[in-house]
Amino acid sequence: MEMKIHHLGYAVSSIEKSMPVFEVLGWKARNGITDDGPRKVRIAFLEKEGQLLELVAPLGDDSPVHQALKQNKGVPTPYHICYEVESLDAARIELKQKGFMPFIPASPAPAIEDRNVEWFFALNLGIIELVEREKRG
Ligand code: NI
């Protein structure tokens, strides 16, 4: 299975406050900020030397990002790597055989052109995100 790194996800309390600090290091804002209501997160993508960084901030008090921030005492922290795959269905079968457990089902991500993303957990690794290469109908 081919898996390319698509982005590194960073949990932050505030995109507006963190963005200028990342810009000091040469990261450039790619698009605007996307509010993803169903996932209760705000997302902005930054780019540097062809690499993508995703800033993920909480949208509301019950956002799942609070957990990642709380574990790091409120300090912004990388918390997932997203891999791009050709097919989520094929990747799911293969990863399950190798001990990865799906824990958030596939759904379209508005911040990534509505391509389907799915989350998995593995012991001794933690969480990963997969994004499908092309949008499906
Ligand atoms: Ni992500």
PDB file of C-alpha atoms and ligand atoms in Angstrom:
ATOM      1  CA  MET A   1       0.000   0.000   0.000  1.00  0.00           C
ATOM      2  CA  GLU A   2       1.354   3.368  -0.995  1.00  0.00           C
ATOM      3  CA  MET A   3       1.107   5.956   1.766  1.00  0.00           C
ATOM      4  CA  LYS A   4       2.458   9.431   1.207  1.00  0.00           C
ATOM      5  CA  ILE A   5       2.705  11.909   4.038  1.00  0.00           C
ATOM      6  CA  HIS A   6       0.032  14.531   3.385  1.00  0.00           C
ATOM      7  CA  HIS A   7       0.353  16.790   6.427  1.00  0.00           C
ATOM      8  CA  LEU A   8       1.376  17.099  10.037  1.00  0.00           C
ATOM      9  CA  GLY A   9      -1.453  18.162  12.335  1.00  0.00           C
ATOM     10  CA  TYR A  10      -0.760  20.648  15.123  1.00  0.00           C
ATOM     11  CA  ALA A  11      -3.223  21.306  17.951  1.00  0.00           C
ATOM     12  CA  VAL A  12      -3.344  25.005  18.839  1.00  0.00           C
ATOM     13  CA  SER A  13      -5.642  27.069  21.058  1.00  0.00           C
ATOM     14  CA  SER A  14      -5.928  29.901  18.540  1.00  0.00           C
ATOM     15  CA  ILE A  15      -5.074  29.870  14.850  1.00  0.00           C
ATOM     16  CA  GLU A  16      -4.892  33.680  14.815  1.00  0.00           C
ATOM     17  CA  LYS A  17      -2.326  33.696  17.611  1.00  0.00           C
ATOM     18  CA  SER A  18      -0.244  30.754  16.400  1.00  0.00           C
ATOM     19  CA  MET A  19      -0.136  31.567  12.676  1.00  0.00           C
ATOM     20  CA  PRO A  20       2.268  34.558  12.991  1.00  0.00           C
ATOM     21  CA  VAL A  21       4.658  32.463  15.075  1.00  0.00           C
ATOM     22  CA  PHE A  22       4.776  29.727  12.435  1.00  0.00           C
ATOM     23  CA  GLU A  23       5.324  32.452   9.812  1.00  0.00           C
ATOM     24  CA  VAL A  24       8.523  33.464  11.628  1.00  0.00           C
ATOM     25  CA  LEU A  25       9.829  29.994  10.702  1.00  0.00           C
ATOM     26  CA  GLY A  26       8.949  30.417   7.034  1.00  0.00           C
ATOM     27  CA  TRP A  27       5.530  28.756   6.971  1.00  0.00           C
ATOM     28  CA  LYS A  28       3.053  30.512   4.687  1.00  0.00           C
ATOM     29  CA  ALA A  29      -0.732  30.469   4.967  1.00  0.00           C
ATOM     30  CA  ARG A  30      -2.201  28.463   2.129  1.00  0.00           C
ATOM     31  CA  ASN A  31      -5.900  29.313   2.225  1.00  0.00           C
ATOM     32  CA  GLY A  32      -8.064  30.896   4.853  1.00  0.00           C
ATOM     33  CA  ILE A  33      -9.452  29.330   7.973  1.00  0.00           C
ATOM     34  CA  THR A  34     -12.109  26.618   7.565  1.00  0.00           C
ATOM     35  CA  ASP A  35     -14.669  26.079  10.305  1.00  0.00           C
ATOM     36  CA  ASP A  36     -15.550  22.390  10.342  1.00  0.00           C
ATOM     37  CA  GLY A  37     -18.784  22.380  12.349  1.00  0.00           C
ATOM     38  CA  PRO A  38     -19.415  18.614  12.491  1.00  0.00           C
ATOM     39  CA  ARG A  39     -15.852  17.944  13.703  1.00  0.00           C
ATOM     40  CA  LYS A  40     -15.906  20.991  16.028  1.00  0.00           C
ATOM     41  CA  VAL A  41     -12.544  22.272  14.797  1.00  0.00           C
ATOM     42  CA  ARG A  42     -11.143  25.273  12.968  1.00  0.00           C
ATOM     43  CA  ILE A  43      -8.438  24.449  10.439  1.00  0.00           C
ATOM     44  CA  ALA A  44      -5.770  26.382   8.552  1.00  0.00           C
ATOM     45  CA  PHE A  45      -3.121  24.884   6.283  1.00  0.00           C
ATOM     46  CA  LEU A  46       0.407  26.279   6.113  1.00  0.00           C
ATOM     47  CA  GLU A  47       3.020  25.407   3.516  1.00  0.00           C
ATOM     48  CA  LYS A  48       6.808  25.355   3.539  1.00  0.00           C
ATOM     49  CA  GLU A  49       9.121  23.716   0.991  1.00  0.00           C
ATOM     50  CA  GLY A  50       6.272  21.585  -0.298  1.00  0.00           C
ATOM     51  CA  GLN A  51       5.350  20.350   3.177  1.00  0.00           C
ATOM     52  CA  LEU A  52       1.918  20.940   4.657  1.00  0.00           C
ATOM     53  CA  LEU A  53       1.178  21.772   8.270  1.00  0.00           C
ATOM     54  CA  GLU A  54      -2.376  21.793   9.581  1.00  0.00           C
ATOM     55  CA  LEU A  55      -3.246  24.037  12.505  1.00  0.00           C
ATOM     56  CA  VAL A  56      -6.271  22.646  14.321  1.00  0.00           C
ATOM     57  CA  ALA A  57      -8.027  24.790  16.917  1.00  0.00           C
ATOM     58  CA  PRO A  58     -11.114  23.963  18.972  1.00  0.00           C
ATOM     59  CA  LEU A  59     -14.524  25.114  17.766  1.00  0.00           C
ATOM     60  CA  GLY A  60     -16.662  25.044  20.895  1.00  0.00           C
ATOM     61  CA  ASP A  61     -16.147  23.709  24.394  1.00  0.00           C
ATOM     62  CA  ASP A  62     -16.550  20.037  23.491  1.00  0.00           C
ATOM     63  CA  SER A  63     -14.040  19.983  20.637  1.00  0.00           C
ATOM     64  CA  PRO A  64     -11.835  16.870  20.482  1.00  0.00           C
ATOM     65  CA  VAL A  65      -8.794  19.151  20.127  1.00  0.00           C
ATOM     66  CA  HIS A  66      -9.152  20.172  23.782  1.00  0.00           C
ATOM     67  CA  GLN A  67      -7.911  16.718  24.715  1.00  0.00           C
ATOM     68  CA  ALA A  68      -4.649  17.051  22.765  1.00  0.00           C
ATOM     69  CA  LEU A  69      -4.083  20.535  24.178  1.00  0.00           C
ATOM     70  CA  LYS A  70      -4.891  19.483  27.728  1.00  0.00           C
ATOM     71  CA  GLN A  71      -2.424  16.605  27.538  1.00  0.00           C
ATOM     72  CA  ASN A  72       0.232  19.162  26.656  1.00  0.00           C
ATOM     73  CA  LYS A  73      -0.839  21.712  29.283  1.00  0.00           C
ATOM     74  CA  GLY A  74      -2.296  24.070  26.672  1.00  0.00           C
ATOM     75  CA  VAL A  75       0.943  24.384  24.697  1.00  0.00           C
ATOM     76  CA  PRO A  76       0.470  23.837  20.921  1.00  0.00           C
ATOM     77  CA  THR A  77       1.704  20.398  19.952  1.00  0.00           C
ATOM     78  CA  PRO A  78       1.921  18.129  16.916  1.00  0.00           C
ATOM     79  CA  TYR A  79      -0.615  15.346  17.428  1.00  0.00           C
ATOM     80  CA  HIS A  80      -1.169  13.515  14.167  1.00  0.00           C
ATOM     81  CA  ILE A  81       0.385  12.672  10.824  1.00  0.00           C
ATOM     82  CA  CYS A  82      -2.008  12.340   7.906  1.00  0.00           C
ATOM     83  CA  TYR A  83      -1.175   9.913   5.096  1.00  0.00           C
ATOM     84  CA  GLU A  84      -2.643  10.014   1.621  1.00  0.00           C
ATOM     85  CA  VAL A  85      -3.927   6.739   0.179  1.00  0.00           C
ATOM     86  CA  GLU A  86      -5.563   5.754  -3.063  1.00  0.00           C
ATOM     87  CA  SER A  87      -8.500   4.001  -1.388  1.00  0.00           C
ATOM     88  CA  LEU A  88      -9.678   4.213   2.218  1.00  0.00           C
ATOM     89  CA  ASP A  89     -11.519   0.909   1.851  1.00  0.00           C
ATOM     90  CA  ALA A  90      -8.363  -0.914   0.771  1.00  0.00           C
ATOM     91  CA  ALA A  91      -6.224   0.841   3.394  1.00  0.00           C
ATOM     92  CA  ARG A  92      -8.713  -0.024   6.154  1.00  0.00           C
ATOM     93  CA  ILE A  93      -8.578  -3.733   5.324  1.00  0.00           C
ATOM     94  CA  GLU A  94      -4.797  -3.775   5.283  1.00  0.00           C
ATOM     95  CA  LEU A  95      -4.323  -1.674   8.417  1.00  0.00           C
ATOM     96  CA  LYS A  96      -6.851  -3.723  10.419  1.00  0.00           C
ATOM     97  CA  GLN A  97      -4.901  -6.862   9.559  1.00  0.00           C
ATOM     98  CA  LYS A  98      -1.848  -5.143  11.028  1.00  0.00           C
ATOM     99  CA  GLY A  99      -3.429  -4.104  14.300  1.00  0.00           C
ATOM    100  CA  PHE A 100      -4.743  -0.633  13.535  1.00  0.00           C
ATOM    101  CA  MET A 101      -8.246   0.078  14.796  1.00  0.00           C
ATOM    102  CA  PRO A 102     -10.564   2.461  12.945  1.00  0.00           C
ATOM    103  CA  PHE A 103     -12.074   4.868  15.468  1.00  0.00           C
ATOM    104  CA  ILE A 104     -13.551   7.743  13.492  1.00  0.00           C
ATOM    105  CA  PRO A 105     -15.372   6.601  10.326  1.00  0.00           C
ATOM    106  CA  ALA A 106     -14.665   8.060   6.904  1.00  0.00           C
ATOM    107  CA  SER A 107     -16.301  11.397   6.088  1.00  0.00           C
ATOM    108  CA  PRO A 108     -15.581  14.357   3.808  1.00  0.00           C
ATOM    109  CA  ALA A 109     -13.179  17.000   5.171  1.00  0.00           C
ATOM    110  CA  PRO A 110     -14.145  20.528   4.076  1.00  0.00           C
ATOM    111  CA  ALA A 111     -10.610  21.807   4.751  1.00  0.00           C
ATOM    112  CA  ILE A 112      -9.171  19.239   2.276  1.00  0.00           C
ATOM    113  CA  GLU A 113     -11.417  19.742  -0.750  1.00  0.00           C
ATOM    114  CA  ASP A 114     -14.104  17.500   0.790  1.00  0.00           C
ATOM    115  CA  ARG A 115     -11.921  14.456   0.310  1.00  0.00           C
ATOM    116  CA  ASN A 116     -12.754  11.581   2.670  1.00  0.00           C
ATOM    117  CA  VAL A 117     -10.644  11.229   5.791  1.00  0.00           C
ATOM    118  CA  GLU A 118     -10.637   8.438   8.367  1.00  0.00           C
ATOM    119  CA  TRP A 119      -8.867   8.002  11.702  1.00  0.00           C
ATOM    120  CA  PHE A 120      -7.107   4.957  13.116  1.00  0.00           C
ATOM    121  CA  PHE A 121      -5.430   4.053  16.384  1.00  0.00           C
ATOM    122  CA  ALA A 122      -2.568   1.664  16.969  1.00  0.00           C
ATOM    123  CA  LEU A 123      -1.014   0.599  20.228  1.00  0.00           C
ATOM    124  CA  ASN A 124       2.527   1.938  20.590  1.00  0.00           C
ATOM    125  CA  LEU A 125       1.908   4.485  17.844  1.00  0.00           C
ATOM    126  CA  GLY A 126      -1.253   6.432  18.653  1.00  0.00           C
ATOM    127  CA  ILE A 127      -3.525   8.056  16.102  1.00  0.00           C
ATOM    128  CA  ILE A 128      -3.135   8.569  12.381  1.00  0.00           C
ATOM    129  CA  GLU A 129      -5.356  10.211   9.809  1.00  0.00           C
ATOM    130  CA  LEU A 130      -5.779   8.920   6.270  1.00  0.00           C
ATOM    131  CA  VAL A 131      -7.004  11.053   3.386  1.00  0.00           C
ATOM    132  CA  GLU A 132      -8.147   9.662   0.088  1.00  0.00           C
ATOM    133  CA  ARG A 133      -6.247  10.961  -2.933  1.00  0.00           C
ATOM    134  CA  GLU A 134      -9.319  12.037  -4.861  1.00  0.00           C
ATOM    135  CA  LYS A 135     -12.740  13.193  -3.913  1.00  0.00           C
ATOM    136  CA  ARG A 136     -15.448  10.552  -4.315  1.00  0.00           C
ATOM    137  CA  GLY A 137     -18.986  11.331  -5.339  1.00  0.00           C
TER     138      GLY A 137
HETATM  139 NI    NI B   1      -5.193  16.386   9.767  1.00  0.00          NI
END
